[in-house]
Short mmCIF file of C-alpha atoms in Angstrom, two decimals:
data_model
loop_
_atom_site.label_atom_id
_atom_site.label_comp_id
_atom_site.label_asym_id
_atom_site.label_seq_id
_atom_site.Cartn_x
_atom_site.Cartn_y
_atom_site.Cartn_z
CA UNK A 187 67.71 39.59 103.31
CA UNK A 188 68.56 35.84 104.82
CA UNK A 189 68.12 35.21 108.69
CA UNK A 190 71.19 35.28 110.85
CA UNK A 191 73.26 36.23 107.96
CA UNK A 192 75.09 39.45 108.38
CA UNK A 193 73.75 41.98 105.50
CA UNK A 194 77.50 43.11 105.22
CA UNK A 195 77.53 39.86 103.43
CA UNK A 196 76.59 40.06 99.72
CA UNK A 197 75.73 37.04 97.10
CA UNK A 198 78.97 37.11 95.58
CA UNK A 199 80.42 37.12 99.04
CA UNK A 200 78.97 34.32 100.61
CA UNK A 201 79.25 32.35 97.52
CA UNK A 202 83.00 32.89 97.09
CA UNK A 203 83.14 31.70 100.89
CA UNK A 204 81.32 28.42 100.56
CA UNK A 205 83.78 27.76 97.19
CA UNK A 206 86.41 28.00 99.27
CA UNK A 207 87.78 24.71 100.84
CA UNK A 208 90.41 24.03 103.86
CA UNK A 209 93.11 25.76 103.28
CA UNK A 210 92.10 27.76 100.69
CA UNK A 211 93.04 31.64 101.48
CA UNK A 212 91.18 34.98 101.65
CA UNK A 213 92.31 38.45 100.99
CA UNK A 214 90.11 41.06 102.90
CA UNK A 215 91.70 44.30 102.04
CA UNK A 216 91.54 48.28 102.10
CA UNK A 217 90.54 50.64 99.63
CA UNK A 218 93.99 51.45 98.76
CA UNK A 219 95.08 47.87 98.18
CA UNK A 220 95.30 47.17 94.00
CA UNK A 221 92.68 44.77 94.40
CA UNK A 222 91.84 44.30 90.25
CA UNK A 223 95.44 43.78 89.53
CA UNK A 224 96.01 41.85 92.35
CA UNK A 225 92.93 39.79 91.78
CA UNK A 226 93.00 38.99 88.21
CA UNK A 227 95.99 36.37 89.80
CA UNK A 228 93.51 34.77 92.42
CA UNK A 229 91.57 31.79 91.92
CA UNK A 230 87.78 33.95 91.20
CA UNK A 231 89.77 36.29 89.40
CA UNK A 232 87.97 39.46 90.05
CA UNK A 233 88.05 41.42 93.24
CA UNK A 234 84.61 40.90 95.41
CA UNK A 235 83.19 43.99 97.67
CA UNK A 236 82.32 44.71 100.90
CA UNK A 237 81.32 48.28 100.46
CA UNK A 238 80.92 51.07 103.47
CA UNK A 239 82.71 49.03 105.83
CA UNK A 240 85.67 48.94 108.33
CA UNK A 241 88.09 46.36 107.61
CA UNK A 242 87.01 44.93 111.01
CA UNK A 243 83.49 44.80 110.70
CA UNK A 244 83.99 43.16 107.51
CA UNK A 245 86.13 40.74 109.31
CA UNK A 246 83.64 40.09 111.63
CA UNK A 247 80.86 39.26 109.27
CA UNK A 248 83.05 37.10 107.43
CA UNK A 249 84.14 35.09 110.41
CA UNK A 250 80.84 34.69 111.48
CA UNK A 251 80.57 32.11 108.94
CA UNK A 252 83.97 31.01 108.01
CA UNK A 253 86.18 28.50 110.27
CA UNK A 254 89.76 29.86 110.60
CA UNK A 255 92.20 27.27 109.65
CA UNK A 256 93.14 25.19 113.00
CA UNK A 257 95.58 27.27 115.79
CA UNK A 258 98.33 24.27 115.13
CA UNK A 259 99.25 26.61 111.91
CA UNK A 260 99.04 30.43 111.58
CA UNK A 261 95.48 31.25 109.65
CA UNK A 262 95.49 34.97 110.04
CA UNK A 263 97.93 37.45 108.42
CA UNK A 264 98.18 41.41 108.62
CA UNK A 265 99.90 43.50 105.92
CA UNK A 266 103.28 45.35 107.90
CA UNK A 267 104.22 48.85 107.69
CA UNK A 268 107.56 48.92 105.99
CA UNK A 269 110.23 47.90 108.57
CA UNK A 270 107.75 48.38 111.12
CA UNK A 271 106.64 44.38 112.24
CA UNK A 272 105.91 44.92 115.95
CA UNK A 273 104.07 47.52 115.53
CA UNK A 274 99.89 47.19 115.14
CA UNK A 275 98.56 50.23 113.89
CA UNK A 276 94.81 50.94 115.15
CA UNK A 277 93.24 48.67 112.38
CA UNK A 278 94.68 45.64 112.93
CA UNK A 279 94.07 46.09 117.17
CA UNK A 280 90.53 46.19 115.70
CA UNK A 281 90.71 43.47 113.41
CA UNK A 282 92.67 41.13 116.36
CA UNK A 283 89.51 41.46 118.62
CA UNK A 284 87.61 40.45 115.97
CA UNK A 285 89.74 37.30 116.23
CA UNK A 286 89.29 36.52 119.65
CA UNK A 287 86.03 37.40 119.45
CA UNK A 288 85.06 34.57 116.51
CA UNK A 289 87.85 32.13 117.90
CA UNK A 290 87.11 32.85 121.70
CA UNK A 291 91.33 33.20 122.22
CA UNK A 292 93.78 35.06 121.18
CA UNK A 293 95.08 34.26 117.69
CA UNK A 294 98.15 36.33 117.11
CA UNK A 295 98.06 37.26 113.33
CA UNK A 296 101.72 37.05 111.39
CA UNK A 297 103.24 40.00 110.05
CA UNK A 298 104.09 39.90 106.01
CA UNK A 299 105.66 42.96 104.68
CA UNK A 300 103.99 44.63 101.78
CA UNK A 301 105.67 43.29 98.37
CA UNK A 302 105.22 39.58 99.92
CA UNK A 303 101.87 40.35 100.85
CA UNK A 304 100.57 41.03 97.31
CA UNK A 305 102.05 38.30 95.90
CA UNK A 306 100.52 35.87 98.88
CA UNK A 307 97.54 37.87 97.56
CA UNK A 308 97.83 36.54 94.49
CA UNK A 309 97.63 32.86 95.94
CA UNK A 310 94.29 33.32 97.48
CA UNK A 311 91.17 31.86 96.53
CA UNK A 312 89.29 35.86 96.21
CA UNK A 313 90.04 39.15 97.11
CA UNK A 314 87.40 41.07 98.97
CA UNK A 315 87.76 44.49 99.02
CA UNK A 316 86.13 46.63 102.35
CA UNK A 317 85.21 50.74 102.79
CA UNK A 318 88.68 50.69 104.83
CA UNK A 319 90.46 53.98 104.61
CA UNK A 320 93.01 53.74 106.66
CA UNK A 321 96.28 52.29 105.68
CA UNK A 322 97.47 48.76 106.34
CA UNK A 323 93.57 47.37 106.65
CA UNK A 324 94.59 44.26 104.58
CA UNK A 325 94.43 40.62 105.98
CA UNK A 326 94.64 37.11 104.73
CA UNK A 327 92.87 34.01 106.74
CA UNK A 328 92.88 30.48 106.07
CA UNK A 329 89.99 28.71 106.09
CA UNK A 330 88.85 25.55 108.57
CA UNK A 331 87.48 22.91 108.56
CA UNK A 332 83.34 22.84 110.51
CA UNK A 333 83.19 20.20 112.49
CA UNK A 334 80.42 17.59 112.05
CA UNK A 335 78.30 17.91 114.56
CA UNK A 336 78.01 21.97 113.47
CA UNK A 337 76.89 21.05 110.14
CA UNK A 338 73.04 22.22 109.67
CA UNK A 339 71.19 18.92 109.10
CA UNK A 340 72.55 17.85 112.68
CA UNK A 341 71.09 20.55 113.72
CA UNK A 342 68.09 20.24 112.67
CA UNK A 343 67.78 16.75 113.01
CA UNK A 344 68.96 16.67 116.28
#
């Protein structure tokens, strides 16, 4: 166990997340998503885990430590029931207050139907897969930037 790091977060998990760079991408999807196929086209190649958890509490955990991409450009992305855009099914209400809850407003995520979903999928740096059950639970964010003065040794120094 590591001090003020969520335990949802695993090795492999927080190590794929310092990898990443600005703009790189993240999957966080449900159990039913074809994570190993869909992985094996990702940067890390191999689908992570989040085990035992919502799609929103893994969300959480994640963006506890992970910047999302600036709001000048969308940096969060929901998976769409077919023909069904405007519509946020349960999970994703979830998962948006877990937005405004790490960004403090209200970042709307964009809708990308399923087909063009796995193959954005593909693009992304890793793949984490959660305990989510319940269909549509799959997400991809863009990472930030930290600004400076956030950076530990400021911190500390300061």
């Amino acid at each position: 166990m590591l001090k003020n790091i969520d335990p949802a977060l695993n090795a492999d998990v927080l190590h794929a997340l310092r990898s990443m760079g600005h703009g790189d991408r993240i999957a966080i999807v449900d159990a039913n998503f074809p994570a190993d196929t869909i992985a094996r086209h990702t940067r890390l190649g191999l689908p992570l885990h989040i085990a035992n958890v919502s799609a929103a509490r893994a969300v959480r955990a994640i963006l506890y430590v992970m910047p999302l991409d600036t709001p000048l450009q969308p940096s969060a992305a929901r998976l769409t029931p077919d023909g069904e855009a405007g519509e946020l099914p349960d999970v994703q209400r979830e998962v948006q207050a877990e937005l405004v809850r790490a960004d403090g407003i209200l970042s709307k995520m964009y809708a990308i139907e399923r087909f063009a979903f796995h193959e954005e999928a593909k693009r992304a740096y890793c793949i984490i897969v959660t305990g989510e059950a319940r269909r549509f639970g799959s997400f991809l964010f863009t990472k930030g930037v930290v600004p400076p003065a956030s950076h530990w040794h400021e911190a500390v120094a300061g």
